[in-house]
XYZ file of C-alpha atoms in Angstrom:
635
model
C -83.027 8.714 -48.914
C -80.965 6.624 -46.602
C -77.812 8.138 -45.107
C -74.591 6.040 -43.770
C -72.482 7.652 -40.793
C -68.733 7.466 -40.967
C -66.589 7.564 -38.093
C -63.094 8.675 -39.686
C -60.168 8.826 -37.030
C -57.827 10.582 -36.857
C -59.372 13.235 -38.047
C -58.443 15.564 -41.167
C -55.648 18.241 -39.850
C -56.255 21.413 -41.535
C -55.323 24.507 -39.393
C -51.644 24.893 -37.512
C -53.774 24.685 -34.372
C -54.500 21.092 -35.292
C -51.435 20.407 -36.328
C -49.747 21.869 -32.950
C -52.276 19.680 -31.135
C -51.299 16.688 -32.552
C -47.809 17.700 -32.754
C -47.621 17.047 -36.584
C -44.217 18.612 -37.262
C -42.498 18.463 -40.863
C -39.259 20.581 -39.905
C -37.749 22.926 -37.190
C -34.981 25.527 -37.139
C -33.690 27.331 -34.115
C -31.065 30.353 -33.774
C -29.611 31.009 -30.264
C -27.329 33.680 -29.602
C -27.029 34.944 -25.679
C -24.627 37.941 -24.916
C -22.212 37.181 -27.883
C -22.529 33.517 -27.609
C -23.532 31.175 -30.390
C -25.614 28.156 -29.410
C -25.265 28.247 -25.516
C -27.024 25.891 -23.017
C -31.097 26.341 -23.012
C -30.556 26.454 -19.194
C -28.708 29.691 -19.796
C -31.793 30.979 -21.476
C -33.998 29.862 -18.314
C -31.087 31.664 -16.228
C -31.139 35.174 -18.438
C -35.377 35.040 -18.133
C -35.176 34.388 -14.529
C -32.924 37.663 -14.330
C -34.738 39.764 -16.320
C -38.213 38.839 -14.911
C -36.421 40.273 -11.240
C -34.732 43.254 -12.617
C -37.360 46.524 -12.691
C -35.800 48.140 -15.291
C -36.875 45.527 -17.556
C -40.442 45.741 -19.303
C -41.462 42.299 -20.355
C -43.736 42.609 -23.293
C -45.950 39.593 -25.190
C -46.894 39.727 -28.971
C -48.862 37.143 -31.041
C -49.940 38.056 -34.630
C -51.429 35.946 -37.456
C -50.090 36.198 -41.011
C -52.120 35.074 -43.632
C -51.689 32.913 -46.495
C -51.081 34.631 -50.252
C -51.953 33.175 -53.800
C -49.245 33.874 -56.260
C -51.839 34.696 -58.836
C -49.319 34.283 -61.828
C -51.203 35.386 -65.334
C -49.650 31.944 -67.035
C -51.171 29.025 -65.152
C -48.876 25.502 -64.114
C -47.959 23.793 -66.984
C -45.705 22.121 -69.793
C -45.580 20.909 -73.521
C -43.410 17.581 -73.928
C -42.091 16.321 -77.493
C -40.364 12.912 -77.625
C -37.369 13.098 -80.100
C -35.030 10.391 -81.193
C -32.120 11.728 -78.734
C -34.261 13.378 -76.053
C -37.371 14.149 -73.903
C -37.709 17.625 -74.543
C -40.301 19.791 -72.185
C -41.149 23.574 -73.023
C -41.746 24.240 -69.326
C -43.132 26.942 -67.406
C -40.952 26.598 -64.527
C -38.228 28.718 -62.237
C -36.440 25.509 -61.750
C -34.923 23.748 -65.104
C -33.017 21.109 -62.757
C -35.808 20.296 -60.679
C -37.810 19.670 -63.452
C -35.192 17.771 -65.211
C -34.338 15.583 -62.451
C -38.318 14.649 -61.823
C -39.020 13.745 -64.651
C -35.985 11.596 -65.542
C -36.826 10.253 -62.291
C -40.319 9.408 -63.062
C -39.516 8.026 -66.256
C -36.383 6.057 -65.612
C -33.980 8.072 -67.469
C -30.853 9.561 -66.992
C -30.811 13.379 -66.422
C -29.185 13.810 -69.924
C -31.953 12.088 -71.352
C -34.491 14.824 -70.680
C -34.297 18.554 -71.781
C -35.884 21.354 -70.446
C -36.264 24.409 -72.787
C -37.948 28.233 -71.128
C -38.299 30.825 -72.933
C -40.072 32.866 -70.137
C -42.411 32.455 -67.790
C -46.080 34.597 -67.608
C -45.227 35.286 -63.919
C -43.828 32.954 -61.478
C -43.498 34.911 -57.985
C -41.628 31.544 -56.392
C -44.891 29.354 -57.286
C -42.979 27.885 -60.135
C -39.600 26.803 -58.300
C -40.801 23.560 -56.654
C -43.915 22.294 -58.988
C -42.774 19.770 -61.064
C -45.772 16.947 -60.917
C -47.601 18.510 -63.862
C -44.474 18.414 -66.523
C -43.908 14.702 -65.133
C -47.837 13.952 -65.712
C -47.478 15.142 -69.098
C -43.968 13.641 -69.328
C -45.403 9.933 -68.537
C -48.214 10.420 -71.300
C -46.106 11.517 -74.072
C -43.548 8.870 -72.775
C -45.980 6.325 -73.487
C -48.099 7.333 -76.147
C -45.357 8.984 -78.414
C -47.040 11.970 -79.064
C -46.385 15.608 -78.169
C -48.379 16.468 -75.258
C -49.532 19.301 -73.900
C -51.027 19.574 -70.124
C -52.084 22.858 -68.390
C -54.452 23.626 -65.391
C -57.625 25.539 -65.310
C -57.390 28.819 -63.332
C -59.387 27.697 -60.463
C -57.626 24.090 -60.219
C -54.498 26.035 -60.202
C -55.772 27.947 -57.255
C -57.128 24.909 -55.655
C -54.156 22.579 -55.986
C -50.979 24.353 -55.940
C -49.080 25.995 -52.721
C -49.369 29.603 -51.700
C -47.278 31.672 -49.198
C -46.928 30.044 -45.611
C -49.832 30.948 -43.423
C -48.264 31.662 -39.642
C -48.769 32.009 -36.318
C -45.999 33.834 -34.260
C -45.743 34.730 -30.588
C -43.039 36.417 -29.061
C -41.679 38.025 -25.735
C -39.632 41.421 -26.063
C -37.232 42.367 -22.768
C -36.725 46.330 -23.198
C -34.627 48.473 -20.511
C -36.591 51.576 -19.932
C -33.506 53.166 -18.894
C -31.267 52.688 -21.671
C -34.417 52.052 -24.342
C -32.387 48.831 -25.801
C -33.788 45.569 -26.749
C -32.067 43.383 -24.149
C -33.762 39.642 -25.549
C -36.298 38.510 -27.985
C -37.701 34.930 -27.486
C -39.796 33.886 -30.857
C -41.520 30.877 -31.889
C -43.254 31.172 -34.990
C -45.292 27.763 -36.635
C -46.255 27.929 -40.275
C -48.554 25.704 -42.299
C -47.101 23.420 -44.483
C -49.179 21.384 -45.805
C -48.814 17.473 -46.837
C -45.062 17.598 -47.442
C -41.992 19.660 -47.189
C -42.028 20.988 -50.751
C -39.729 24.350 -50.277
C -40.852 24.768 -46.357
C -37.222 24.235 -44.892
C -36.009 27.230 -47.129
C -38.852 29.474 -46.333
C -38.720 28.752 -42.276
C -35.015 29.372 -42.485
C -35.544 32.988 -43.723
C -37.920 33.632 -41.714
C -35.907 32.983 -38.658
C -32.986 34.862 -40.496
C -35.466 37.942 -40.714
C -36.956 37.926 -37.474
C -34.283 40.467 -35.823
C -34.988 42.883 -39.218
C -33.147 45.833 -38.817
C -32.547 45.718 -35.001
C -29.851 44.575 -32.550
C -30.965 42.160 -30.003
C -28.210 41.403 -27.111
C -29.712 38.218 -27.309
C -32.246 36.129 -29.359
C -33.968 32.821 -29.209
C -35.841 32.201 -32.435
C -37.441 28.666 -33.039
C -39.493 28.163 -36.106
C -41.581 25.209 -37.239
C -43.689 23.927 -40.222
C -46.905 21.921 -39.064
C -47.821 19.087 -41.195
C -51.491 19.385 -42.467
C -54.044 17.233 -44.670
C -53.856 20.152 -47.680
C -51.758 21.373 -50.775
C -48.099 21.628 -49.891
C -47.544 25.037 -49.454
C -44.349 26.686 -51.444
C -42.080 29.502 -52.106
C -43.450 33.297 -52.899
C -41.761 36.049 -53.299
C -40.128 36.887 -49.892
C -40.202 33.498 -49.112
C -40.355 33.887 -44.793
C -39.066 37.085 -44.563
C -42.592 38.879 -44.586
C -44.129 37.387 -42.304
C -40.983 37.995 -40.013
C -40.824 41.188 -40.716
C -44.629 41.632 -39.772
C -44.314 40.267 -36.578
C -41.084 42.211 -35.412
C -42.675 45.736 -36.666
C -46.594 44.905 -35.276
C -44.815 43.693 -31.599
C -42.815 47.374 -31.628
C -46.027 48.962 -32.611
C -48.237 47.608 -30.069
C -45.133 47.407 -27.465
C -44.678 51.341 -28.064
C -48.687 52.182 -28.076
C -48.657 50.581 -24.886
C -45.959 52.344 -22.909
C -46.370 55.406 -25.266
C -42.854 55.613 -26.713
C -41.880 57.249 -29.794
C -41.485 54.335 -32.200
C -39.302 55.998 -34.695
C -37.061 57.017 -31.842
C -36.963 53.486 -30.086
C -36.181 52.037 -33.450
C -33.362 54.600 -34.291
C -31.884 53.840 -30.910
C -31.907 49.923 -31.758
C -30.534 50.132 -35.669
C -27.660 47.658 -35.950
C -24.307 49.442 -36.454
C -21.487 48.331 -38.466
C -19.886 45.476 -36.834
C -22.868 44.272 -34.970
C -23.600 40.590 -35.173
C -27.018 39.000 -36.058
C -28.405 36.213 -34.239
C -27.115 33.913 -36.584
C -23.620 35.240 -36.052
C -23.154 37.053 -39.260
C -21.574 40.716 -39.002
C -23.687 43.520 -40.628
C -21.262 45.262 -42.421
C -22.404 48.050 -45.234
C -26.054 47.704 -44.874
C -27.347 51.199 -44.595
C -30.153 51.277 -42.164
C -29.838 54.701 -40.892
C -29.112 56.019 -43.997
C -32.574 54.666 -45.354
C -34.171 55.605 -42.429
C -33.027 59.311 -42.580
C -33.670 59.613 -45.827
C -37.366 57.850 -45.820
C -38.185 60.403 -43.238
C -36.857 63.471 -45.148
C -37.759 62.793 -48.404
C -41.570 61.085 -47.298
C -42.005 64.876 -44.847
C -42.896 61.815 -42.122
C -42.745 64.796 -39.391
C -44.697 67.216 -41.080
C -47.609 64.554 -42.202
C -47.302 62.989 -38.378
C -48.554 66.255 -37.316
C -51.104 66.764 -39.685
C -52.621 63.495 -38.750
C -52.514 63.741 -35.027
C -54.734 66.869 -35.750
C -56.749 65.518 -38.265
C -57.663 62.845 -35.474
C -58.732 65.229 -32.877
C -61.394 66.797 -35.299
C -62.866 63.683 -36.987
C -64.660 61.103 -35.293
C -65.589 58.885 -38.208
C -62.557 59.246 -40.401
C -59.006 58.238 -38.990
C -55.725 58.527 -40.630
C -52.493 56.888 -39.694
C -48.882 57.038 -40.670
C -46.026 54.605 -40.444
C -42.689 54.223 -41.233
C -40.905 50.953 -41.918
C -37.067 49.892 -42.237
C -35.848 46.749 -43.851
C -32.714 44.785 -43.278
C -32.864 42.120 -46.274
C -30.288 39.518 -46.658
C -29.573 38.513 -50.081
C -28.180 35.166 -51.616
C -29.892 31.310 -51.259
C -29.925 29.870 -47.571
C -28.634 26.589 -49.173
C -24.769 27.326 -50.385
C -24.741 25.069 -53.331
C -27.402 26.865 -54.825
C -25.361 30.196 -55.062
C -23.211 29.704 -58.520
C -24.488 30.765 -62.249
C -23.127 29.305 -65.692
C -23.359 30.827 -68.325
C -22.192 29.585 -72.166
C -21.533 32.549 -74.672
C -20.548 32.087 -78.627
C -18.929 34.732 -80.606
C -19.691 34.387 -84.432
C -17.037 36.034 -87.068
C -19.445 38.899 -87.884
C -19.358 40.030 -84.412
C -22.545 38.596 -83.288
C -22.895 37.245 -79.863
C -25.085 34.174 -78.779
C -25.429 34.184 -74.908
C -26.943 31.323 -72.874
C -27.072 31.558 -69.173
C -29.219 29.534 -66.536
C -31.564 32.562 -65.410
C -35.366 32.378 -66.236
C -37.049 35.783 -68.054
C -40.395 36.183 -66.004
C -40.771 39.730 -66.084
C -38.287 40.962 -63.769
C -35.694 42.309 -66.663
C -33.119 39.586 -66.148
C -32.352 39.473 -69.960
C -32.114 43.144 -70.410
C -29.895 43.657 -67.646
C -27.628 40.655 -68.713
C -27.535 42.391 -72.397
C -26.254 45.440 -70.805
C -23.334 43.273 -69.089
C -22.014 41.834 -72.251
C -22.365 45.422 -74.164
C -20.266 47.332 -71.443
C -17.962 44.279 -70.538
C -17.135 44.076 -74.218
C -17.462 47.845 -75.361
C -19.841 46.873 -78.350
C -23.274 47.859 -79.157
C -26.555 45.727 -78.505
C -27.313 45.125 -81.861
C -24.436 42.236 -81.411
C -26.139 40.530 -78.486
C -28.574 37.966 -78.654
C -30.157 36.186 -75.545
C -31.283 32.758 -75.859
C -33.805 30.486 -74.268
C -32.688 29.097 -70.917
C -32.020 25.696 -71.800
C -30.748 22.637 -69.915
C -28.639 21.830 -73.291
C -26.585 24.621 -73.137
C -26.305 25.258 -69.244
C -26.596 22.162 -67.062
C -27.227 21.929 -63.749
C -29.166 25.232 -62.944
C -30.162 26.957 -59.713
C -33.572 28.345 -59.405
C -34.255 31.898 -60.606
C -35.273 33.396 -57.107
C -33.898 34.677 -53.987
C -33.262 37.869 -55.410
C -29.762 36.424 -56.929
C -30.619 35.880 -60.714
C -28.708 39.167 -61.664
C -26.340 38.507 -58.933
C -25.004 34.601 -59.953
C -25.775 35.072 -63.813
C -23.762 38.152 -64.329
C -20.722 36.974 -62.328
C -20.655 33.924 -64.910
C -21.077 35.873 -68.008
C -18.067 37.837 -66.793
C -16.321 35.106 -66.246
C -16.936 33.789 -69.699
C -16.266 37.254 -71.621
C -13.193 37.352 -69.524
C -11.764 33.988 -70.988
C -12.764 35.148 -74.289
C -11.009 38.783 -74.148
C -7.843 36.572 -73.257
C -8.488 34.354 -76.178
C -8.829 36.771 -78.437
C -5.648 38.812 -77.274
C -3.912 41.084 -79.273
C -7.257 41.581 -81.862
C -9.250 42.474 -78.676
C -6.818 45.346 -77.975
C -6.880 46.433 -81.467
C -10.333 46.882 -81.509
C -9.866 48.880 -78.297
C -7.418 51.105 -79.993
C -9.846 51.250 -82.832
C -7.706 49.666 -85.323
C -10.080 47.160 -86.158
C -13.966 47.027 -86.011
C -15.768 44.684 -83.904
C -16.542 42.959 -86.337
C -12.863 42.609 -88.218
C -11.353 41.838 -84.943
C -13.490 38.563 -84.568
C -12.660 37.541 -87.824
C -9.004 38.274 -87.638
C -9.304 36.272 -84.272
C -10.845 32.999 -85.757
C -8.480 33.228 -88.649
C -5.758 33.012 -86.327
C -7.101 29.961 -84.691
C -8.296 31.722 -81.658
C -11.458 30.140 -79.674
C -14.294 32.508 -79.395
C -16.628 30.352 -76.982
C -16.254 30.000 -73.566
C -18.140 28.824 -70.671
C -18.459 31.107 -67.471
C -19.004 29.553 -63.697
C -19.510 32.045 -60.878
C -19.776 31.293 -57.073
C -20.612 33.292 -54.060
C -17.497 33.080 -51.705
C -19.555 32.161 -48.767
C -19.918 29.029 -46.445
C -23.664 28.940 -45.985
C -24.820 28.373 -42.606
C -25.204 24.938 -40.721
C -28.128 24.794 -38.117
C -26.763 22.102 -36.308
C -23.658 23.834 -35.241
C -25.011 27.327 -35.688
C -22.030 28.445 -37.599
C -21.462 30.047 -41.017
C -22.341 32.774 -43.465
C -25.538 32.249 -44.783
C -25.543 35.784 -46.957
C -23.404 37.558 -49.071
C -24.757 40.829 -48.516
C -27.688 42.813 -46.943
C -29.946 45.369 -48.615
C -31.332 47.958 -46.580
C -34.405 50.144 -47.428
C -37.084 52.118 -45.511
C -41.055 53.163 -46.393
C -43.586 55.730 -45.498
C -47.257 55.042 -45.869
C -50.216 57.415 -45.145
C -53.700 56.197 -45.174
C -57.419 57.064 -44.663
C -60.137 55.213 -42.980
C -63.610 55.346 -42.301
C -64.671 53.449 -39.190
C -68.170 53.411 -39.804
C -67.559 51.341 -43.388
C -64.156 49.679 -42.771
C -63.098 51.546 -46.276
C -59.876 53.062 -46.716
C -57.359 54.551 -48.872
C -53.583 54.846 -49.210
C -53.302 58.544 -49.659
C -49.158 58.468 -49.751
C -46.347 56.115 -50.006
C -42.491 57.008 -49.989
C -40.168 54.080 -50.740
C -36.410 54.428 -50.474
C -35.146 51.571 -51.702
C -31.136 50.124 -51.786
C -30.765 48.767 -54.958
C -26.683 49.262 -54.854
C -25.655 51.237 -57.833
C -28.309 49.992 -60.542
C -27.551 48.744 -63.352
C -30.803 49.719 -65.033
C -33.105 52.074 -63.043
C -36.216 51.711 -65.018
C -36.377 48.482 -64.337
C -35.504 48.215 -61.078
C -38.006 51.247 -60.543
C -40.725 48.965 -62.342
C -39.588 45.800 -59.861
C -39.852 48.105 -56.790
C -43.509 49.150 -57.520
C -44.677 45.961 -58.445
C -43.189 44.227 -55.450
C -44.167 46.792 -52.764
C -48.180 46.396 -54.159
C -47.689 42.444 -53.792
C -46.842 43.326 -50.329
C -49.452 45.701 -50.002
C -51.781 43.274 -51.253
C -51.333 40.504 -49.151
C -52.057 42.793 -46.162
C -54.945 44.045 -47.016
C -56.801 43.200 -50.025
C -56.114 39.626 -50.947
C -57.994 36.820 -48.655
C -58.329 33.731 -49.222
C -61.607 32.068 -48.364
C -62.278 28.496 -47.178
C -65.191 26.541 -47.229
C -66.546 25.703 -43.703
C -67.783 22.161 -43.074
C -69.230 20.221 -39.652
C -66.304 18.838 -37.886
C -67.304 17.739 -34.244
C -70.275 18.910 -34.249
C -69.311 22.696 -35.140
C -68.840 24.572 -38.259
C -65.163 24.841 -38.765
C -62.677 25.806 -41.823
C -61.670 22.857 -43.873
C -58.560 22.578 -46.271
C -60.736 23.461 -49.289
C -60.912 26.869 -50.718
C -63.447 28.512 -52.171
C -61.166 30.980 -53.718
C -61.422 30.107 -57.637
C -59.654 33.083 -59.529
C -59.699 36.990 -59.617
C -63.160 37.011 -59.575
C -63.245 36.232 -55.531
C -59.739 37.035 -55.181
C -59.038 40.900 -55.345
C -55.444 41.725 -55.916
C -54.852 45.736 -55.749
C -56.361 47.447 -58.693
C -55.588 50.878 -59.965
C -57.881 52.000 -56.764
C -55.919 50.584 -54.194
C -52.435 51.844 -55.372
C -51.421 55.301 -53.335
C -53.026 58.678 -54.847
C -49.370 59.820 -54.348
C -46.701 57.009 -54.686
C -43.203 58.184 -55.068
C -39.807 55.266 -55.109
C -36.276 56.756 -54.363
C -33.270 54.341 -55.063
C -31.052 55.221 -51.659
C -28.319 57.304 -52.438
C -24.437 56.889 -52.387
C -24.453 52.818 -52.236
C -22.094 50.614 -54.326
C -21.845 46.884 -53.963
C -18.471 45.553 -54.856
C -19.424 42.227 -54.448
C -21.570 42.402 -57.352
C -21.068 43.127 -61.061
C -21.235 46.674 -61.770
C -21.898 47.326 -58.048
C -25.869 46.310 -57.908
C -28.186 44.953 -55.339
C -31.133 42.363 -55.266
C -34.330 44.112 -55.829
C -37.122 41.093 -56.490
C -37.775 40.298 -52.912
C -36.857 43.048 -50.703
C -39.600 45.852 -51.360
C -42.435 43.429 -50.834
C -41.402 43.583 -47.428
C -42.082 47.037 -47.009
C -45.791 46.473 -47.865
C -45.542 45.654 -44.397
C -46.093 49.310 -43.730
C -49.310 49.838 -45.301
C -50.766 47.691 -42.151
C -48.826 49.515 -39.730
C -50.150 52.652 -41.113
C -53.755 51.126 -41.249
C -53.314 49.623 -37.289
C -52.325 53.233 -36.258
C -56.077 54.473 -37.182
C -58.080 51.312 -36.856
C -56.561 50.118 -33.865
C -53.809 47.478 -32.933
C -56.190 44.369 -33.016
C -56.569 44.800 -36.744
C -56.244 41.451 -38.170
C -54.326 40.792 -41.398
C -55.291 40.950 -44.207
C -56.942 44.244 -43.672
C -59.896 44.029 -45.677
C -62.926 46.274 -45.371
C -64.651 43.626 -42.898
C -61.185 43.296 -40.983
C -61.096 47.352 -40.578
C -64.385 48.082 -39.583
C -64.282 45.207 -37.050
C -60.775 46.885 -35.458
C -60.870 48.507 -32.332
C-alpha cells in the first residue's frame, strides 16, 4: 500500500481552546455596571479592582468551570413533507419557527413569502432544536419544485445527532470580590466562551441569555460580564431549553459552593444575605420587582426539611468511608420574554359559527407542552362556554402570518394575550346578543345565530405584544424581560466513592408559575424540565471520535454518539426516589392572562441542584457531566 501525506494549513478548529488561540469569535456581548453606573469606562473597573485588591476586608476568589453540550434527543427527527399545488408550495414541517421556515424556503426558491405555506399540527418534541434548523425543509422544497412531486425528507436518527446543533458547551472563568465583614458580594468579573460551530445560528440569543443570568438570584454592587461565541469547524450549535441560562446558573452556583467550601461559610446564609430585594437593579439595569426569591427559598427549605436532612447527611458521612451523601439547595431567578423585542408579539384568528362552535388559530406550536389545552381554557373562561364548542386548529402561516417562534417560555403568554384580544372584539361585535347569553335569556348557539342574522361580525383577528423596550447592548439601556420567575430546589444524593455509582434520594422543588391556569400540565412540565436538567449534568455525555493531530491523540469534531443506544438520558432508575413538586404559594402575575408565569424553561435550570449535591458528596473537582466515571475520579 502507498500512503500520501497531506499537510493542511490552517488546521481545523474543533474546540473552544483552539478557537481562543486563533481568535475565532463569531459574536460577543457584555454587561457593565459599576456601583449603579451603567456602561462605565473600563478604566473605572481597573481602579475598582486595584481598590478591592488593597482592601484587607475583601476576599478575592477565582473560579473556572466547563459546561457540557447536550443533545435534544426529540422523538421525531428533523424533516418536512412538501407538496406543490396550483397556488402554493405547502410544507407540513416539524418546526418551532414557521416564519423562519417559510422565509427560508421562499428565499431559496425565489418566491414571495405568500407563495409558501407552512403547516404544523404538532411536534414530537423540540426543546429548541427545531427553532432554527431550516435546511432540511429547504432541501425537500427544492426537490419538490424541481420534480413537481410530493417530497418527504426526514433524517435518520444517527444523522440527526451527527449534523444538528446542540446546547452550547462553554468554558467560564470568573473572579468574585467578597466583603468578609458585611458578607456581601461586591464585584463579579466573568468571561464565558461558548462553542458556536461554523455559523451564528441562534448563538447571539443564547449568549445574551447567558450574560443576563450570570447573577442568578443575587445582587452584585458591581458586575462585568463578558460572553463570546467561538467559531469552530463543526456543526452549528443552536437553541436548547433554557438557552444560555443553565450554563450561567451552573457557573455562579458552583462558584459560590466552592467559595464557601474554601472559606468555611454557610452557603445558604451567604445566599440569603445577597438575594435580590425588591427595587434592586440587575447588571443590565432592570429593576427586580415581584420576584419572590426569598419566598421560594423559605418554602423550599421548609417543605424539604433541609436542616434535618443536612444533619443526617453530616452524621452519615462521619460513619461511612465509601458511601457518602450530599445535600444542596439551589435558588433561581429567571427572566421571561424573548431577548429580541420584536419577537414578543402574538397573533390569533378566531371564527365563531352560527351553531356556537369556535375555530381558533394561533401562532403557537404544540409540542407536548399542553399549549393548546391551556389556550382552549382561555377561550372557554373568557367566553363562559363549554369546551365542546371550541376547536383549536393546526398552526398555519395561512391563518396566522409573521409568527414568532414557540420558545423562551412565552408560548402561552403571547398567544393567550392575542386570543383574549380577538375575543374581546367579538364580544363587542355581538353586543346585546352576548349580554343576553350572559343573562341566560339565550343559549350560546342561539346568541351566535341571532348575532349573525343581525349582521354582526363573528370573526376577529387578535394581536398582543409585551410592552417592553428590549435591551440594546451598544448603549446597555432597556428592559429585556417582562417579568421574573423565582424558584428553588433541594436535592439529596448518595454516592459510592469506590465505584462512582450514585442515586438521587430526594428532590424537592418549589416553582413560581404565578397563578397556574392548569396545575397538572404545569407539574408535568416542571418534572420533565427538571429531569432534563439533571440529565444534562449527570448521565448525558456526548462522545467524540479521537484522531492524531500534531502527533497527539486529540478530540475531533465528529461524534461517536449516534442515538439512545450510546447517549444515556435519565431512565426510571435515575429519577429521585422521592420526588416532590410544589407550586409557589401566593403568586399572581398581573401582566399575563389569568396571572400565570412561563414554566417551560426555568425548572431545567434547577437541575443544577443535583450536580451541586453530587459535588458536596464527591468533591468540588467533580467535572460535568457527573457520569459514574467522573464521580469515581472526583476528590
